[in-house]
mmCIF file of C-alpha atoms in Angstrom:
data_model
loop_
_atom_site.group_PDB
_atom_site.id
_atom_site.type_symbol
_atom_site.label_atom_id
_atom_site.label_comp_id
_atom_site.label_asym_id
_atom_site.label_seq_id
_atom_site.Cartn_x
_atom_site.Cartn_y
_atom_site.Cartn_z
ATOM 1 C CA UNK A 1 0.000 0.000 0.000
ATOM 2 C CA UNK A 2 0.994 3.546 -0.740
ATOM 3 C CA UNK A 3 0.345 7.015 -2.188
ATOM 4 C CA UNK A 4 0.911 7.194 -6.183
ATOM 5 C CA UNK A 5 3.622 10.235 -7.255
ATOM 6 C CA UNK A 6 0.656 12.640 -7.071
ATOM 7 C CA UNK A 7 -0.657 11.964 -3.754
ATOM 8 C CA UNK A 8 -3.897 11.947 -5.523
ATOM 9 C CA UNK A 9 -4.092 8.219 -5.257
ATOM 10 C CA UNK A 10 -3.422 5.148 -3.824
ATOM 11 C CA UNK A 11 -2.057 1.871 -4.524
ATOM 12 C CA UNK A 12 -2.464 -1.947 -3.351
ATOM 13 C CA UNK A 13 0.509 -3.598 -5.215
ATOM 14 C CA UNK A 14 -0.164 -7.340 -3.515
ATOM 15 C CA UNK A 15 -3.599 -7.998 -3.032
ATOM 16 C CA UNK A 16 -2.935 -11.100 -1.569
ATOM 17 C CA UNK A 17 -0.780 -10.212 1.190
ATOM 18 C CA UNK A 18 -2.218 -6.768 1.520
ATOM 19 C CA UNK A 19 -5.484 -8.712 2.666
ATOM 20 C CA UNK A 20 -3.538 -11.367 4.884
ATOM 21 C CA UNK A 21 -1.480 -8.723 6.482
ATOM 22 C CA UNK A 22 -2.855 -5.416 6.639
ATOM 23 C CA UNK A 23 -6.419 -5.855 6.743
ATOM 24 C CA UNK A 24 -6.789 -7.985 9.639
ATOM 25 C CA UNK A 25 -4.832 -5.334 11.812
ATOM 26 C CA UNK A 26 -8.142 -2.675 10.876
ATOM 27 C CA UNK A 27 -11.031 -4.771 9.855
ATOM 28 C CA UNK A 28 -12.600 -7.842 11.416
ATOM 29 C CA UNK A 29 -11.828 -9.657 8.139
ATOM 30 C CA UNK A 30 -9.370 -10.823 5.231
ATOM 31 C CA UNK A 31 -11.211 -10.222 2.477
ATOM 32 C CA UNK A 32 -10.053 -8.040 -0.618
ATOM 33 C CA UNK A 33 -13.578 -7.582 -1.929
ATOM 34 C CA UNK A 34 -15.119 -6.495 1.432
ATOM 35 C CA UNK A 35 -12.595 -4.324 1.616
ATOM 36 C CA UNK A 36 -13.023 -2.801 -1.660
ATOM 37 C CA UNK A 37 -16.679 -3.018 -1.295
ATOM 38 C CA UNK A 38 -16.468 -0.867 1.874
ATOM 39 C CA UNK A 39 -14.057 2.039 -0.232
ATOM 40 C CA UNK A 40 -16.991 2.202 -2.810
ATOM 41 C CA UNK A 41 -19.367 2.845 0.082
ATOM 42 C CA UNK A 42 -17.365 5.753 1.134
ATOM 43 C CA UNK A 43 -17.130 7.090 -2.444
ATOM 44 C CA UNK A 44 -13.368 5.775 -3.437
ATOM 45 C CA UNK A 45 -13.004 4.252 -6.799
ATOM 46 C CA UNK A 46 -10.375 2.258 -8.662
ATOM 47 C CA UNK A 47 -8.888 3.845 -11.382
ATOM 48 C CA UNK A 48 -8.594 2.015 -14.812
ATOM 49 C CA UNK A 49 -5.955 3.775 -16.767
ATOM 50 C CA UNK A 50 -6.493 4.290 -20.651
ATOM 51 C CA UNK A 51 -3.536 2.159 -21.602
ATOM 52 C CA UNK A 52 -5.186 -1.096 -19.742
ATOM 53 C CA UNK A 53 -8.358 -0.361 -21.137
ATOM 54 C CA UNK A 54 -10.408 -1.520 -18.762
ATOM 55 C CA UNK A 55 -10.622 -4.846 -19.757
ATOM 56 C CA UNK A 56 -7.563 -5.594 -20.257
ATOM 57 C CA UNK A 57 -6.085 -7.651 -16.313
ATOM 58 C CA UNK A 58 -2.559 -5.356 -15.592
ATOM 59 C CA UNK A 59 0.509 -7.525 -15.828
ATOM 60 C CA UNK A 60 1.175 -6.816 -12.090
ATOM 61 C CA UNK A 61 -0.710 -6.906 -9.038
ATOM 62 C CA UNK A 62 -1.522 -3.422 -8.793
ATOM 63 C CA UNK A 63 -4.830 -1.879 -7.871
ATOM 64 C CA UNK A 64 -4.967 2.172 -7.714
ATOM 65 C CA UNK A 65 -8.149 3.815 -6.249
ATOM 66 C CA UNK A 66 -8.893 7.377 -5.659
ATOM 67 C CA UNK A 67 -11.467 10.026 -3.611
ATOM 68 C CA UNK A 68 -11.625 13.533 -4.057
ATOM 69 C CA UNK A 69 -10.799 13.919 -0.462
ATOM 70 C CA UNK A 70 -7.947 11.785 -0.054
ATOM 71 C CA UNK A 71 -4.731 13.359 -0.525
ATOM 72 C CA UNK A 72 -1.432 13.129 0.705
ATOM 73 C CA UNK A 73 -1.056 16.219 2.948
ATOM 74 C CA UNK A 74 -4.597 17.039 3.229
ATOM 75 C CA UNK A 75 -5.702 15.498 6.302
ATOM 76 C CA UNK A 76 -8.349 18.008 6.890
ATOM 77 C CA UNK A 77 -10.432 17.084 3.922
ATOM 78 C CA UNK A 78 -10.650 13.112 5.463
ATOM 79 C CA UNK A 79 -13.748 14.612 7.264
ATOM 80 C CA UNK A 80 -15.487 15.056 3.952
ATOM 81 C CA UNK A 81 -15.358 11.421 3.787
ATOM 82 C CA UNK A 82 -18.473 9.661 4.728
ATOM 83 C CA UNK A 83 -20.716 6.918 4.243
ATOM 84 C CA UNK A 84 -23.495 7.113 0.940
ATOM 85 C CA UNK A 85 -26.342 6.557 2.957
ATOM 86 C CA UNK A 86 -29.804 6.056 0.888
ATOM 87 C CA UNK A 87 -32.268 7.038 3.416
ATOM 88 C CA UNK A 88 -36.190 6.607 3.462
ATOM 89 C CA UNK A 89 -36.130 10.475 3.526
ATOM 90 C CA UNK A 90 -35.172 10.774 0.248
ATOM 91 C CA UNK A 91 -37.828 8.804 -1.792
ATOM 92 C CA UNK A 92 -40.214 11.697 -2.665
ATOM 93 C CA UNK A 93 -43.845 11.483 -1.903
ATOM 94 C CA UNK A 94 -45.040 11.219 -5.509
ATOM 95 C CA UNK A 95 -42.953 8.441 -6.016
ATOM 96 C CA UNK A 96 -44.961 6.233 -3.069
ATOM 97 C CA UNK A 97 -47.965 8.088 -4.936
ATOM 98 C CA UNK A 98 -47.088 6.569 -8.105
ATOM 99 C CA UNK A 99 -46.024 3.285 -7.173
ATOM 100 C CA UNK A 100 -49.353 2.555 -4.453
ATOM 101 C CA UNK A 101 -51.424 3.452 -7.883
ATOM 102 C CA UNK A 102 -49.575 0.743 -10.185
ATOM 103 C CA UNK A 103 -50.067 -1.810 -7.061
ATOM 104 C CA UNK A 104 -53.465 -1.227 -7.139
ATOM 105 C CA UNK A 105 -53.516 -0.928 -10.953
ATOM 106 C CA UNK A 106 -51.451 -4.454 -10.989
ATOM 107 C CA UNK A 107 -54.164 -5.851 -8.559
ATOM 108 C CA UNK A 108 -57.323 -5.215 -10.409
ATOM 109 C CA UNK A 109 -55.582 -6.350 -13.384
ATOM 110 C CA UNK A 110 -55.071 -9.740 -11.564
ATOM 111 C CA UNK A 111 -58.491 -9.412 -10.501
ATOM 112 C CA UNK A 112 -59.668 -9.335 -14.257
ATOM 113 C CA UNK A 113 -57.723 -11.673 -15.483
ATOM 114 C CA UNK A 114 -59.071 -14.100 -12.630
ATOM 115 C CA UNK A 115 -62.474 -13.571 -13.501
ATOM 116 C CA UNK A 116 -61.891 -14.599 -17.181
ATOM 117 C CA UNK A 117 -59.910 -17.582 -16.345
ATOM 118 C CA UNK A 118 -62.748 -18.278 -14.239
ATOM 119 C CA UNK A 119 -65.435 -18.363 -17.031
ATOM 120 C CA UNK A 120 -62.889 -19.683 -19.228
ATOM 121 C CA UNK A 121 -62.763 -23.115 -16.988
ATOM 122 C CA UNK A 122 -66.610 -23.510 -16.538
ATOM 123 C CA UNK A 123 -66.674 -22.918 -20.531
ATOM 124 C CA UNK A 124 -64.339 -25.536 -20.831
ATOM 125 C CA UNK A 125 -66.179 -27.827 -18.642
ATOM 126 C CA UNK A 126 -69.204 -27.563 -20.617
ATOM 127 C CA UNK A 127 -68.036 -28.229 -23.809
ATOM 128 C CA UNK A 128 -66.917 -32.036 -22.024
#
Protein backbone atom coordinates (compact mmCIF):
# COMPACT_ATOMS: atom_id res chain seq x y z
CA UNK A 1 0.00 0.00 0.00
CA UNK A 2 0.99 3.55 -0.74
CA UNK A 3 0.34 7.02 -2.19
CA UNK A 4 0.91 7.19 -6.18
CA UNK A 5 3.62 10.24 -7.26
CA UNK A 6 0.66 12.64 -7.07
CA UNK A 7 -0.66 11.96 -3.75
CA UNK A 8 -3.90 11.95 -5.52
CA UNK A 9 -4.09 8.22 -5.26
CA UNK A 10 -3.42 5.15 -3.82
CA UNK A 11 -2.06 1.87 -4.52
CA UNK A 12 -2.46 -1.95 -3.35
CA UNK A 13 0.51 -3.60 -5.22
CA UNK A 14 -0.16 -7.34 -3.52
CA UNK A 15 -3.60 -8.00 -3.03
CA UNK A 16 -2.94 -11.10 -1.57
CA UNK A 17 -0.78 -10.21 1.19
CA UNK A 18 -2.22 -6.77 1.52
CA UNK A 19 -5.48 -8.71 2.67
CA UNK A 20 -3.54 -11.37 4.88
CA UNK A 21 -1.48 -8.72 6.48
CA UNK A 22 -2.86 -5.42 6.64
CA UNK A 23 -6.42 -5.86 6.74
CA UNK A 24 -6.79 -7.98 9.64
CA UNK A 25 -4.83 -5.33 11.81
CA UNK A 26 -8.14 -2.68 10.88
CA UNK A 27 -11.03 -4.77 9.85
CA UNK A 28 -12.60 -7.84 11.42
CA UNK A 29 -11.83 -9.66 8.14
CA UNK A 30 -9.37 -10.82 5.23
CA UNK A 31 -11.21 -10.22 2.48
CA UNK A 32 -10.05 -8.04 -0.62
CA UNK A 33 -13.58 -7.58 -1.93
CA UNK A 34 -15.12 -6.50 1.43
CA UNK A 35 -12.60 -4.32 1.62
CA UNK A 36 -13.02 -2.80 -1.66
CA UNK A 37 -16.68 -3.02 -1.30
CA UNK A 38 -16.47 -0.87 1.87
CA UNK A 39 -14.06 2.04 -0.23
CA UNK A 40 -16.99 2.20 -2.81
CA UNK A 41 -19.37 2.85 0.08
CA UNK A 42 -17.36 5.75 1.13
CA UNK A 43 -17.13 7.09 -2.44
CA UNK A 44 -13.37 5.78 -3.44
CA UNK A 45 -13.00 4.25 -6.80
CA UNK A 46 -10.37 2.26 -8.66
CA UNK A 47 -8.89 3.85 -11.38
CA UNK A 48 -8.59 2.01 -14.81
CA UNK A 49 -5.95 3.78 -16.77
CA UNK A 50 -6.49 4.29 -20.65
CA UNK A 51 -3.54 2.16 -21.60
CA UNK A 52 -5.19 -1.10 -19.74
CA UNK A 53 -8.36 -0.36 -21.14
CA UNK A 54 -10.41 -1.52 -18.76
CA UNK A 55 -10.62 -4.85 -19.76
CA UNK A 56 -7.56 -5.59 -20.26
CA UNK A 57 -6.08 -7.65 -16.31
CA UNK A 58 -2.56 -5.36 -15.59
CA UNK A 59 0.51 -7.53 -15.83
CA UNK A 60 1.18 -6.82 -12.09
CA UNK A 61 -0.71 -6.91 -9.04
CA UNK A 62 -1.52 -3.42 -8.79
CA UNK A 63 -4.83 -1.88 -7.87
CA UNK A 64 -4.97 2.17 -7.71
CA UNK A 65 -8.15 3.81 -6.25
CA UNK A 66 -8.89 7.38 -5.66
CA UNK A 67 -11.47 10.03 -3.61
CA UNK A 68 -11.62 13.53 -4.06
CA UNK A 69 -10.80 13.92 -0.46
CA UNK A 70 -7.95 11.79 -0.05
CA UNK A 71 -4.73 13.36 -0.52
CA UNK A 72 -1.43 13.13 0.70
CA UNK A 73 -1.06 16.22 2.95
CA UNK A 74 -4.60 17.04 3.23
CA UNK A 75 -5.70 15.50 6.30
CA UNK A 76 -8.35 18.01 6.89
CA UNK A 77 -10.43 17.08 3.92
CA UNK A 78 -10.65 13.11 5.46
CA UNK A 79 -13.75 14.61 7.26
CA UNK A 80 -15.49 15.06 3.95
CA UNK A 81 -15.36 11.42 3.79
CA UNK A 82 -18.47 9.66 4.73
CA UNK A 83 -20.72 6.92 4.24
CA UNK A 84 -23.50 7.11 0.94
CA UNK A 85 -26.34 6.56 2.96
CA UNK A 86 -29.80 6.06 0.89
CA UNK A 87 -32.27 7.04 3.42
CA UNK A 88 -36.19 6.61 3.46
CA UNK A 89 -36.13 10.47 3.53
CA UNK A 90 -35.17 10.77 0.25
CA UNK A 91 -37.83 8.80 -1.79
CA UNK A 92 -40.21 11.70 -2.67
CA UNK A 93 -43.84 11.48 -1.90
CA UNK A 94 -45.04 11.22 -5.51
CA UNK A 95 -42.95 8.44 -6.02
CA UNK A 96 -44.96 6.23 -3.07
CA UNK A 97 -47.96 8.09 -4.94
CA UNK A 98 -47.09 6.57 -8.11
CA UNK A 99 -46.02 3.29 -7.17
CA UNK A 100 -49.35 2.55 -4.45
CA UNK A 101 -51.42 3.45 -7.88
CA UNK A 102 -49.58 0.74 -10.19
CA UNK A 103 -50.07 -1.81 -7.06
CA UNK A 104 -53.46 -1.23 -7.14
CA UNK A 105 -53.52 -0.93 -10.95
CA UNK A 106 -51.45 -4.45 -10.99
CA UNK A 107 -54.16 -5.85 -8.56
CA UNK A 108 -57.32 -5.21 -10.41
CA UNK A 109 -55.58 -6.35 -13.38
CA UNK A 110 -55.07 -9.74 -11.56
CA UNK A 111 -58.49 -9.41 -10.50
CA UNK A 112 -59.67 -9.33 -14.26
CA UNK A 113 -57.72 -11.67 -15.48
CA UNK A 114 -59.07 -14.10 -12.63
CA UNK A 115 -62.47 -13.57 -13.50
CA UNK A 116 -61.89 -14.60 -17.18
CA UNK A 117 -59.91 -17.58 -16.34
CA UNK A 118 -62.75 -18.28 -14.24
CA UNK A 119 -65.43 -18.36 -17.03
CA UNK A 120 -62.89 -19.68 -19.23
CA UNK A 121 -62.76 -23.11 -16.99
CA UNK A 122 -66.61 -23.51 -16.54
CA UNK A 123 -66.67 -22.92 -20.53
CA UNK A 124 -64.34 -25.54 -20.83
CA UNK A 125 -66.18 -27.83 -18.64
CA UNK A 126 -69.20 -27.56 -20.62
CA UNK A 127 -68.04 -28.23 -23.81
CA UNK A 128 -66.92 -32.04 -22.02
Amino acid sequence: FCFAQSGNSFHVFDQGQFAKEVLPKYFKHNNMASFVRQLNMYGFRKVVHIEQGGLVKPEKDDTEFQHPYFIRGQEHLLENIKRKVTSVSSIKNEDIKVRQDNVTKLLTDIQVMKGKQESMDSKLIAMK
